[in-house]
C-alpha positions as semicolon CSV with decimal commas, in nm:
position;residue;x (nm);y (nm);z (nm)
1;M;0,000;0,000;0,000
2;R;0,129;0,344;-0,085
3;A;0,202;0,617;0,166
4;C;-0,097;0,827;0,263
5;A;-0,146;1,153;0,079
6;C;-0,463;1,278;0,250
7;T;-0,491;1,616;0,091
8;L;-0,865;1,649;0,145
9;M;-0,985;1,754;0,486
10;A;-1,318;1,668;0,641
11;G;-1,464;2,002;0,535
12;T;-1,392;1,930;0,170
13;F;-1,666;1,667;0,174
14;L;-1,917;1,922;0,309
15;L;-2,053;1,676;0,560
16;E;-2,320;1,807;0,792
17;G;-2,425;1,612;1,098
18;C;-2,185;1,321;1,048
19;G;-2,140;1,156;1,384
20;G;-1,906;0,885;1,490
21;G;-1,586;1,048;1,597
22;G;-1,340;0,889;1,836
23;S;-1,332;0,525;1,938
24;T;-1,702;0,447;1,917
25;G;-1,757;0,557;1,560
26;A;-2,137;0,522;1,568
27;A;-2,276;0,546;1,217
28;T;-2,517;0,836;1,176
29;A;-2,692;0,970;0,870
30;T;-2,528;1,241;0,669
31;T;-2,725;1,544;0,558
32;P;-2,759;1,558;0,178
33;T;-2,581;1,842;0,010
34;T;-2,630;1,990;-0,335
35;A;-2,265;2,083;-0,364
36;A;-2,057;1,866;-0,593
37;L;-1,801;1,650;-0,419
38;T;-1,451;1,573;-0,534
39;T;-1,360;1,207;-0,529
40;P;-1,011;1,203;-0,373
41;A;-0,723;1,098;-0,597
42;G;-0,635;0,788;-0,394
43;V;-0,996;0,666;-0,397
44;A;-1,026;0,730;-0,771
45;D;-0,692;0,564;-0,836
46;F;-0,781;0,238;-0,662
47;T;-1,160;0,217;-0,703
48;T;-1,447;0,295;-0,936
49;L;-1,628;0,497;-0,667
50;D;-1,777;0,837;-0,745
51;F;-1,860;1,039;-0,435
52;N;-2,135;1,217;-0,635
53;A;-2,307;0,893;-0,731
54;V;-2,328;0,683;-0,416
55;A;-2,547;0,373;-0,448
56;N;-2,875;0,344;-0,260
57;Y;-2,825;0,099;0,023
58;A;-3,043;0,259;0,289
59;N;-3,380;0,280;0,114
60;P;-3,427;-0,002;-0,138
61;A;-3,765;-0,053;-0,304
62;L;-3,911;-0,364;-0,144
63;P;-4,223;-0,567;-0,224
64;A;-4,543;-0,511;-0,027
65;Y;-4,494;-0,834;0,164
66;Y;-4,172;-0,697;0,316
67;D;-4,401;-0,526;0,564
68;A;-4,410;-0,492;0,942
69;T;-4,399;-0,869;0,991
70;V;-4,065;-0,879;0,811
71;A;-3,936;-0,558;0,965
72;A;-3,990;-0,714;1,309
73;L;-3,717;-0,966;1,220
74;D;-3,458;-0,702;1,128
75;N;-3,148;-0,744;1,347
76;T;-3,009;-0,397;1,269
77;P;-2,904;-0,234;1,599
78;A;-3,031;0,114;1,680
79;N;-2,682;0,262;1,656
80;N;-2,600;0,123;1,312
81;S;-2,885;0,195;1,074
82;I;-2,778;0,169;0,711
83;N;-2,630;0,485;0,564
84;D;-2,532;0,496;0,197
85;R;-2,184;0,635;0,262
86;V;-2,101;0,394;0,543
87;A;-2,227;0,098;0,339
88;T;-2,013;0,219;0,048
89;L;-1,711;0,203;0,278
90;G;-1,829;-0,145;0,376
91;R;-1,826;-0,247;0,011
92;V;-1,462;-0,143;-0,019
93;L;-1,369;-0,327;0,300
94;F;-1,556;-0,639;0,187
95;Y;-1,358;-0,663;-0,137
96;D;-1,019;-0,541;-0,018
97;K;-0,753;-0,813;-0,007
98;R;-0,531;-0,568;0,182
99;L;-0,735;-0,651;0,490
100;S;-0,540;-0,978;0,503
101;V;-0,187;-0,990;0,635
102;N;-0,033;-1,069;0,294
103;D;-0,281;-0,889;0,066
104;G;-0,398;-1,230;-0,049
105;I;-0,762;-1,264;0,050
106;A;-1,077;-1,059;0,111
107;C;-1,417;-1,126;0,262
108;A;-1,542;-1,161;-0,096
109;S;-1,291;-1,438;-0,164
110;C;-1,508;-1,672;0,042
111;H;-1,843;-1,494;-0,010
112;Q;-1,865;-1,464;-0,388
113;Q;-2,144;-1,256;-0,539
114;A;-2,200;-1,484;-0,839
115;S;-2,254;-1,775;-0,599
116;G;-2,506;-1,592;-0,382
117;F;-2,224;-1,466;-0,157
118;D;-2,133;-1,828;-0,087
119;D;-1,814;-2,020;-0,166
120;P;-1,849;-2,289;-0,436
121;R;-1,582;-2,486;-0,252
122;R;-1,667;-2,695;0,053
123;F;-1,398;-2,520;0,259
124;S;-1,241;-2,184;0,180
125;T;-0,872;-2,119;0,125
126;G;-0,705;-1,897;0,383
127;F;-0,456;-1,617;0,326
128;S;-0,160;-1,855;0,296
129;G;-0,319;-2,053;0,013
130;A;-0,219;-2,373;0,190
131;A;-0,467;-2,391;0,480
132;F;-0,843;-2,429;0,469
133;T;-1,128;-2,323;0,692
134;T;-1,310;-2,588;0,894
135;A;-1,660;-2,460;0,816
136;H;-1,836;-2,383;0,491
137;A;-1,887;-2,014;0,408
138;M;-2,246;-1,900;0,460
139;R;-2,464;-1,724;0,204
140;L;-2,527;-1,361;0,302
141;G;-2,855;-1,268;0,132
142;N;-3,118;-1,161;0,389
143;V;-2,870;-1,194;0,674
144;R;-3,043;-0,898;0,840
145;Y;-3,365;-1,094;0,890
146;Y;-3,232;-1,359;1,127
147;Q;-3,326;-1,299;1,489
148;P;-3,174;-1,263;1,743
149;G;-2,893;-1,169;1,504
150;S;-2,615;-1,398;1,627
151;M;-2,363;-1,499;1,362
152;F;-2,144;-1,791;1,255
153;W;-2,289;-2,140;1,223
154;N;-2,258;-2,195;1,599
155;K;-2,388;-1,843;1,679
156;R;-2,076;-1,752;1,876
157;A;-2,086;-1,384;1,769
158;A;-2,377;-1,191;1,919
159;T;-2,413;-0,954;1,623
160;L;-2,309;-0,908;1,263
161;E;-2,092;-0,620;1,381
162;L;-1,897;-0,842;1,621
163;Q;-1,867;-1,112;1,357
164;A;-1,714;-0,876;1,104
165;S;-1,366;-0,853;1,253
166;Q;-1,329;-1,218;1,350
167;P;-1,204;-1,341;1,008
168;I;-0,946;-1,061;1,013
169;I;-0,777;-1,195;1,328
170;N;-0,823;-1,563;1,237
171;D;-0,496;-1,751;1,190
172;I;-0,626;-1,927;0,878
173;E;-0,853;-1,672;0,715
174;M;-0,688;-1,328;0,705
175;G;-0,400;-1,365;0,945
176;F;-0,392;-1,053;1,162
177;V;-0,344;-1,266;1,471
178;P;-0,287;-1,108;1,815
179;A;0,081;-1,203;1,806
180;I;0,144;-0,952;1,527
181;G;-0,086;-0,684;1,665
182;G;-0,432;-0,801;1,559
183;V;-0,677;-0,537;1,437
184;T;-0,446;-0,261;1,562
185;A;-0,183;-0,373;1,311
186;L;-0,444;-0,373;1,036
187;I;-0,554;-0,021;1,128
188;T;-0,195;0,100;1,108
189;K;-0,176;-0,053;0,761
190;M;-0,501;0,113;0,658
191;Q;-0,393;0,453;0,790
192;S;-0,096;0,447;0,553
193;S;-0,313;0,384;0,249
194;T;-0,403;0,650;-0,005
195;Y;-0,776;0,584;0,014
196;Y;-0,895;0,472;0,358
197;P;-0,851;0,801;0,549
198;D;-1,058;0,976;0,282
199;L;-1,318;0,699;0,275
200;F;-1,361;0,707;0,652
201;T;-1,394;1,086;0,636
202;F;-1,659;1,049;0,366
203;A;-1,848;0,791;0,572
204;F;-1,807;0,921;0,928
205;G;-1,700;1,283;0,905
206;D;-1,338;1,237;1,012
207;A;-1,047;1,015;0,917
208;A;-1,030;0,807;1,236
209;I;-1,009;0,437;1,154
210;T;-1,133;0,219;1,439
211;E;-1,236;-0,143;1,477
212;T;-1,589;-0,032;1,564
213;R;-1,618;0,166;1,242
214;I;-1,481;-0,123;1,037
215;Q;-1,739;-0,351;1,197
216;Q;-2,022;-0,106;1,138
217;A;-1,939;-0,052;0,772
218;L;-1,903;-0,421;0,693
219;A;-2,226;-0,501;0,876
220;Q;-2,416;-0,230;0,690
221;F;-2,296;-0,351;0,351
222;Q;-2,401;-0,707;0,431
223;R;-2,740;-0,611;0,575
224;A;-2,809;-0,423;0,251
225;M;-2,794;-0,757;0,065
226;I;-3,170;-0,805;0,059
227;S;-3,300;-1,075;-0,172
228;S;-3,647;-0,997;-0,311
229;N;-3,615;-1,061;-0,684
230;S;-3,630;-1,437;-0,730
231;R;-3,891;-1,609;-0,948
232;W;-4,069;-1,697;-0,625
233;D;-4,082;-1,328;-0,531
234;T;-4,221;-1,227;-0,870
235;A;-4,495;-1,488;-0,847
236;Y;-4,577;-1,437;-0,480
237;A;-4,614;-1,062;-0,532
238;Q;-4,910;-1,137;-0,760
239;V;-5,104;-1,334;-0,498
240;F;-4,991;-1,184;-0,168
241;S;-5,259;-1,053;0,063
242;P;-5,220;-1,008;0,437
243;A;-5,594;-1,078;0,463
244;L;-5,564;-1,431;0,323
245;P;-5,478;-1,727;0,548
246;N;-5,103;-1,760;0,603
247;R;-5,050;-1,442;0,400
248;A;-5,143;-1,636;0,081
249;L;-4,843;-1,868;0,108
250;G;-5,074;-2,161;0,034
251;V;-5,200;-2,012;-0,293
252;P;-5,071;-2,167;-0,620
253;L;-4,816;-1,939;-0,783
254;P;-4,859;-1,803;-1,138
255;G;-4,588;-1,901;-1,382
256;F;-4,475;-2,202;-1,179
257;S;-4,459;-2,544;-1,340
258;A;-4,667;-2,823;-1,188
259;Q;-4,349;-2,963;-1,031
260;E;-4,240;-2,629;-0,886
261;D;-4,583;-2,562;-0,741
262;R;-4,595;-2,911;-0,591
263;G;-4,263;-2,828;-0,429
264;R;-4,409;-2,501;-0,298
265;Q;-4,701;-2,691;-0,150
266;L;-4,472;-2,942;0,020
267;F;-4,241;-2,667;0,149
268;V;-4,519;-2,461;0,303
269;A;-4,761;-2,724;0,433
270;P;-4,694;-2,883;0,774
271;V;-4,623;-3,253;0,795
272;A;-4,959;-3,315;0,958
273;A;-5,126;-3,166;0,649
274;G;-4,929;-3,379;0,403
275;G;-4,639;-3,141;0,348
276;A;-4,271;-3,145;0,444
277;G;-4,300;-2,857;0,691
278;C;-3,991;-2,671;0,567
279;A;-4,146;-2,325;0,610
280;A;-4,186;-2,380;0,983
281;C;-3,812;-2,312;1,015
282;H;-3,722;-2,139;0,686
283;V;-3,990;-1,872;0,685
284;P;-4,105;-1,694;0,367
285;P;-4,069;-1,430;0,236
286;T;-3,709;-1,395;0,359
287;F;-3,658;-1,771;0,397
288;A;-3,434;-1,690;0,694
289;L;-3,424;-1,928;0,988
290;T;-3,660;-1,886;1,281
291;A;-3,496;-1,775;1,604
292;N;-3,619;-2,079;1,799
293;S;-3,481;-2,342;1,559
294;Q;-3,262;-2,607;1,715
295;S;-3,054;-2,897;1,583
296;N;-3,147;-3,048;1,248
297;G;-3,018;-3,393;1,343
298;L;-2,712;-3,413;1,120
299;D;-2,534;-3,637;1,369
300;A;-2,662;-3,872;1,637
301;G;-2,644;-3,725;1,987
302;E;-2,591;-3,372;1,859
303;T;-2,574;-3,105;2,128
304;V;-2,452;-2,804;1,930
305;I;-2,734;-2,597;1,783
306;F;-2,632;-2,462;1,444
307;K;-2,804;-2,183;1,257
308;S;-2,835;-2,167;0,880
309;P;-2,842;-1,883;0,627
310;S;-3,152;-1,781;0,433
311;L;-3,247;-2,023;0,158
312;K;-3,243;-1,743;-0,098
313;N;-2,994;-1,842;-0,371
314;V;-2,955;-2,187;-0,215
315;G;-2,971;-2,325;-0,570
316;L;-2,637;-2,158;-0,646
317;S;-2,461;-2,331;-0,358
318;R;-2,240;-2,634;-0,411
319;A;-2,190;-2,738;-0,049
320;F;-2,447;-2,750;0,228
321;M;-2,461;-2,759;0,610
322;H;-2,202;-2,613;0,848
323;D;-1,935;-2,857;0,732
324;G;-2,041;-2,866;0,368
325;R;-2,100;-3,240;0,387
326;F;-2,375;-3,247;0,126
327;A;-2,287;-3,169;-0,234
328;S;-2,639;-3,125;-0,373
329;L;-2,988;-3,009;-0,281
330;D;-3,104;-3,364;-0,349
331;A;-2,882;-3,483;-0,065
332;V;-3,018;-3,209;0,163
333;V;-3,376;-3,312;0,091
334;E;-3,288;-3,676;0,152
335;H;-3,146;-3,586;0,491
336;Y;-3,477;-3,438;0,600
337;N;-3,664;-3,719;0,431
338;S;-3,485;-4,014;0,590
339;G;-3,162;-3,911;0,762
340;V;-3,251;-3,701;1,067
341;Q;-3,070;-3,838;1,372
342;A;-3,184;-3,837;1,736
343;G;-3,014;-3,614;1,989
344;P;-3,086;-3,393;2,289
345;A;-3,083;-3,074;2,080
346;L;-3,305;-3,203;1,797
347;D;-3,574;-2,954;1,698
348;N;-3,923;-3,067;1,796
349;R;-4,040;-2,993;1,442
350;L;-3,817;-3,278;1,326
351;R;-3,963;-3,528;1,571
352;A;-4,242;-3,768;1,487
353;P;-4,521;-3,832;1,739
354;G;-4,357;-4,014;2,027
355;G;-4,028;-3,820;1,992
356;A;-3,837;-4,031;1,738
357;P;-3,668;-3,853;1,445
358;Q;-3,916;-3,772;1,172
359;R;-3,922;-3,981;0,855
360;L;-4,112;-3,814;0,571
361;N;-4,076;-4,109;0,331
362;L;-4,149;-3,889;0,032
363;P;-4,171;-4,046;-0,313
364;A;-3,898;-3,956;-0,561
365;A;-4,128;-3,715;-0,746
366;D;-4,195;-3,513;-0,432
367;K;-3,826;-3,495;-0,342
368;A;-3,751;-3,367;-0,692
369;A;-4,036;-3,116;-0,657
370;L;-3,884;-2,973;-0,338
371;V;-3,553;-2,925;-0,518
372;A;-3,730;-2,760;-0,811
373;F;-3,906;-2,521;-0,573
374;M;-3,583;-2,420;-0,400
375;Q;-3,435;-2,340;-0,740
376;T;-3,706;-2,074;-0,780
377;L;-3,546;-1,889;-0,486
378;T;-3,246;-1,794;-0,702
379;D;-3,212;-1,415;-0,718
380;T;-2,997;-1,317;-1,013
381;V;-3,064;-0,948;-0,948
382;L;-2,872;-0,969;-0,621
383;T;-2,594;-1,177;-0,775
384;A;-2,540;-0,921;-1,053
385;D;-2,619;-0,592;-0,876
386;P;-2,327;-0,352;-0,940
387;K;-2,359;-0,192;-0,596
388;F;-2,258;-0,525;-0,441
389;S;-1,974;-0,589;-0,688
390;D;-1,600;-0,547;-0,659
391;P;-1,520;-0,171;-0,665
392;F;-1,145;-0,211;-0,709
393;K;-0,948;-0,125;-1,019
394;K;-0,633;-0,277;-0,876
């Protein structure tokens, strides 16, 4: 990274009301200004960003069914509401390989936009190129709609903000381990860059780079990844009515094939009503996991309760479950059909009457229908949206 040449001061950006100075760095909304901004030379040299044409992250147009029932699931903390400038900084951080100790890997290396912000590999390659992670990378679409908002498969981070810096200090992933200074060493590296002081000024009103601000920006960028443009969304928008039973989730969807709509029926209907009961845990329209979900019985005697990402863009994934053990959606369906194992943490929704693991015993046509339905959750708008793409020129 080149030596810093921060020639633009905070006033140059004409920011009014930008909070977040000092160590806390709370993200607050900036007041719009009609004055033209100058994109600093370092930012323009390294990225495609234009400070006069910041993408809309804070106020996306959402379907009618993203109403109060969905908003109630939003895990955005009160002190980190999405702001276009802060999310723009988050985009840069997400794609910047310089956040790893050897400039070799970025968040986006393991969460690839074309794959639904998933990794097509079972395990991701760390900064050294020789070591691999021990868990499969999670899809990020609709990450904001999981309550209570804890992150990682085993929910060890209480918030998306706290999760954001963990890969940076991981000895396999990005390598800024405590022994070499941890996040403090990364911040020193960022302070010497030709673009980060200006980007932090643009986002927060001053050039202070702190771990809290890094966390806030990354979290905002990821929470902006809302998936609402799949084929399922397009069809559901035509039948949705909050006045209909179950918000019209049981209504046949226009444009769906007979197989896809059979899969929809199986997904939504509870087991007692002849369905597979999938929607009891993976709730439409976000298809994020319910907060009270427990173990899905991958292994006998399981005590660890894993979460899962939203099923949006699940059809683009190539590895499934926390350890990526399944290589296809067919294998995932078969697990729930015949492979659920007993254990103390097993979710009650996966227990048959009497408490034994549930066996759906679906015919082959129904299993294929469930897979066909999940393919309708693919959102190619999200996977191609320029505002979520790599902003770097070099």
